[in-house]
Amino acid sequence: QLQLVESGGGSVQPGGSLRLSCTASGWILEYYAIGWFRQVPGEERRGISCISASGDTTTYHDSVKGRFTISRDNAHNTVYLQLNNLKPEDTAVYYCALDIGSSICPFGPGYWGQGTQVTVSS
């Protein structure tokens, strides 16, 4: 069964950090660009970061640039999103996604994980 699984979410205070992980069963992630998206209730799901299959290219939305870092560990079939200096407006459900035809960023996601909640509050 093809499945993406996010983990690492939680509740932190402003200024705190989390590391989100995206792992896969049934996929070899190194062949695909992977994107991280987030969604707040009542709003559209938005792309915030992407890493190419080679790892040579990374992109970030302006709202997270300089605070979030995307990386990949192909030996462990995992893509990470390091979240630093978190702000209350970063509160959202975070999803990873891929498209089977895409090795570069950006791409139109075809497959999603179930999401992991990040809550930033004091």
mmCIF file of C-alpha atoms in Angstrom:
data_model
loop_
_atom_site.group_PDB
_atom_site.id
_atom_site.type_symbol
_atom_site.label_atom_id
_atom_site.label_comp_id
_atom_site.label_asym_id
_atom_site.label_seq_id
_atom_site.Cartn_x
_atom_site.Cartn_y
_atom_site.Cartn_z
ATOM 1 C CA GLN A 1 0.000 0.000 0.000
ATOM 2 C CA LEU A 2 1.335 3.414 -0.992
ATOM 3 C CA GLN A 3 1.347 5.707 2.013
ATOM 4 C CA LEU A 4 3.002 8.904 3.206
ATOM 5 C CA VAL A 5 3.188 9.450 6.952
ATOM 6 C CA GLU A 6 3.998 12.688 8.742
ATOM 7 C CA SER A 7 5.167 12.857 12.339
ATOM 8 C CA GLY A 8 6.838 15.248 14.750
ATOM 9 C CA GLY A 9 4.079 17.756 15.292
ATOM 10 C CA GLY A 10 3.154 19.051 18.716
ATOM 11 C CA SER A 11 2.571 22.084 20.885
ATOM 12 C CA VAL A 12 5.353 24.591 21.486
ATOM 13 C CA GLN A 13 5.738 28.128 22.743
ATOM 14 C CA PRO A 14 6.610 30.979 20.403
ATOM 15 C CA GLY A 15 10.270 30.834 19.514
ATOM 16 C CA GLY A 16 10.366 27.078 19.900
ATOM 17 C CA SER A 17 11.371 24.420 17.404
ATOM 18 C CA LEU A 18 10.032 21.180 15.980
ATOM 19 C CA ARG A 19 11.260 18.732 13.379
ATOM 20 C CA LEU A 20 8.648 17.169 11.156
ATOM 21 C CA SER A 21 9.325 13.906 9.337
ATOM 22 C CA CYS A 22 7.745 12.497 6.216
ATOM 23 C CA THR A 23 8.271 8.794 5.682
ATOM 24 C CA ALA A 24 6.788 6.412 3.186
ATOM 25 C CA SER A 25 5.662 2.862 2.764
ATOM 26 C CA GLY A 26 5.470 1.578 -0.743
ATOM 27 C CA TRP A 27 7.429 4.537 -2.076
ATOM 28 C CA ILE A 28 11.127 5.119 -2.603
ATOM 29 C CA LEU A 29 11.136 8.826 -1.860
ATOM 30 C CA GLU A 30 14.515 9.539 -3.452
ATOM 31 C CA TYR A 31 12.903 9.434 -6.896
ATOM 32 C CA TYR A 32 10.472 12.264 -6.144
ATOM 33 C CA ALA A 33 10.359 15.895 -5.243
ATOM 34 C CA ILE A 34 8.655 16.257 -1.862
ATOM 35 C CA GLY A 35 6.624 19.226 -0.757
ATOM 36 C CA TRP A 36 5.459 20.381 2.646
ATOM 37 C CA PHE A 37 2.101 22.139 2.870
ATOM 38 C CA ARG A 38 0.045 23.493 5.722
ATOM 39 C CA GLN A 39 -3.606 24.224 6.291
ATOM 40 C CA VAL A 40 -5.506 26.288 8.813
ATOM 41 C CA PRO A 41 -9.232 25.537 9.284
ATOM 42 C CA GLY A 42 -11.268 27.587 6.851
ATOM 43 C CA GLU A 43 -8.319 28.332 4.594
ATOM 44 C CA GLU A 44 -6.750 26.704 1.551
ATOM 45 C CA ARG A 45 -3.853 24.313 1.894
ATOM 46 C CA ARG A 46 -0.682 26.227 1.045
ATOM 47 C CA GLY A 47 2.725 25.071 -0.108
ATOM 48 C CA ILE A 48 5.530 26.192 2.184
ATOM 49 C CA SER A 49 8.593 24.236 1.100
ATOM 50 C CA CYS A 50 9.798 21.803 -1.526
ATOM 51 C CA ILE A 51 12.913 19.744 -2.155
ATOM 52 C CA SER A 52 13.858 18.200 -5.467
ATOM 53 C CA ALA A 53 14.586 14.498 -5.817
ATOM 54 C CA SER A 54 18.296 15.202 -6.060
ATOM 55 C CA GLY A 55 18.174 17.487 -3.031
ATOM 56 C CA ASP A 56 19.950 20.185 -5.021
ATOM 57 C CA THR A 57 16.973 22.532 -5.105
ATOM 58 C CA THR A 58 14.924 23.746 -2.166
ATOM 59 C CA THR A 59 12.204 26.361 -2.154
ATOM 60 C CA TYR A 60 10.421 28.194 0.648
ATOM 61 C CA HIS A 61 7.391 30.408 0.981
ATOM 62 C CA ASP A 62 8.344 33.899 2.107
ATOM 63 C CA SER A 63 6.492 33.403 5.391
ATOM 64 C CA VAL A 64 8.891 30.649 6.500
ATOM 65 C CA LYS A 65 12.102 31.627 4.721
ATOM 66 C CA GLY A 66 15.015 31.794 7.147
ATOM 67 C CA ARG A 67 13.122 29.861 9.839
ATOM 68 C CA PHE A 68 12.269 26.508 8.241
ATOM 69 C CA THR A 69 14.698 24.100 6.588
ATOM 70 C CA ILE A 70 13.793 21.167 4.365
ATOM 71 C CA SER A 71 16.158 18.236 3.935
ATOM 72 C CA ARG A 72 16.114 14.608 2.910
ATOM 73 C CA ASP A 73 17.785 11.413 4.091
ATOM 74 C CA ASN A 74 17.393 8.897 1.316
ATOM 75 C CA ALA A 75 19.087 6.160 3.323
ATOM 76 C CA HIS A 76 16.153 6.355 5.731
ATOM 77 C CA ASN A 77 13.550 7.166 3.089
ATOM 78 C CA THR A 78 12.633 10.317 4.998
ATOM 79 C CA VAL A 79 12.197 14.013 4.290
ATOM 80 C CA TYR A 80 12.420 16.467 7.155
ATOM 81 C CA LEU A 81 11.139 19.956 7.813
ATOM 82 C CA GLN A 82 12.973 21.738 10.628
ATOM 83 C CA LEU A 83 10.809 24.466 12.113
ATOM 84 C CA ASN A 84 12.685 27.106 14.113
ATOM 85 C CA ASN A 85 11.604 30.367 15.730
ATOM 86 C CA LEU A 86 7.994 29.270 15.544
ATOM 87 C CA LYS A 87 5.250 31.893 15.626
ATOM 88 C CA PRO A 88 1.558 31.567 16.535
ATOM 89 C CA GLU A 89 0.696 32.079 12.857
ATOM 90 C CA ASP A 90 2.569 28.854 12.066
ATOM 91 C CA THR A 91 -0.198 26.924 13.811
ATOM 92 C CA ALA A 92 -1.663 24.539 11.237
ATOM 93 C CA VAL A 93 -1.868 20.943 10.107
ATOM 94 C CA TYR A 94 1.272 20.142 8.130
ATOM 95 C CA TYR A 95 1.214 17.709 5.214
ATOM 96 C CA CYS A 96 3.848 16.208 2.980
ATOM 97 C CA ALA A 97 3.050 15.324 -0.592
ATOM 98 C CA LEU A 98 4.489 14.075 -3.850
ATOM 99 C CA ASP A 99 3.534 13.506 -7.435
ATOM 100 C CA ILE A 100 4.696 10.359 -9.194
ATOM 101 C CA GLY A 101 5.679 12.321 -12.288
ATOM 102 C CA SER A 102 7.721 15.000 -10.552
ATOM 103 C CA SER A 103 11.354 15.072 -9.472
ATOM 104 C CA ILE A 104 11.654 18.872 -9.418
ATOM 105 C CA CYS A 105 9.876 21.714 -7.635
ATOM 106 C CA PRO A 106 7.223 22.992 -7.893
ATOM 107 C CA PHE A 107 4.717 20.245 -8.658
ATOM 108 C CA GLY A 108 1.042 19.529 -8.380
ATOM 109 C CA PRO A 109 0.604 17.094 -5.498
ATOM 110 C CA GLY A 110 -1.057 13.826 -6.268
ATOM 111 C CA TYR A 111 -0.486 11.956 -3.020
ATOM 112 C CA TRP A 112 -0.794 13.273 0.522
ATOM 113 C CA GLY A 113 -0.047 12.124 4.013
ATOM 114 C CA GLN A 114 -2.617 12.367 6.793
ATOM 115 C CA GLY A 115 -1.039 15.457 8.350
ATOM 116 C CA THR A 116 0.476 16.363 11.693
ATOM 117 C CA GLN A 117 -0.752 19.194 13.928
ATOM 118 C CA VAL A 118 1.591 22.010 14.933
ATOM 119 C CA THR A 119 0.325 24.400 17.585
ATOM 120 C CA VAL A 120 2.297 27.465 18.659
ATOM 121 C CA SER A 121 0.956 29.331 21.665
ATOM 122 C CA SER A 122 2.059 30.763 24.951
#
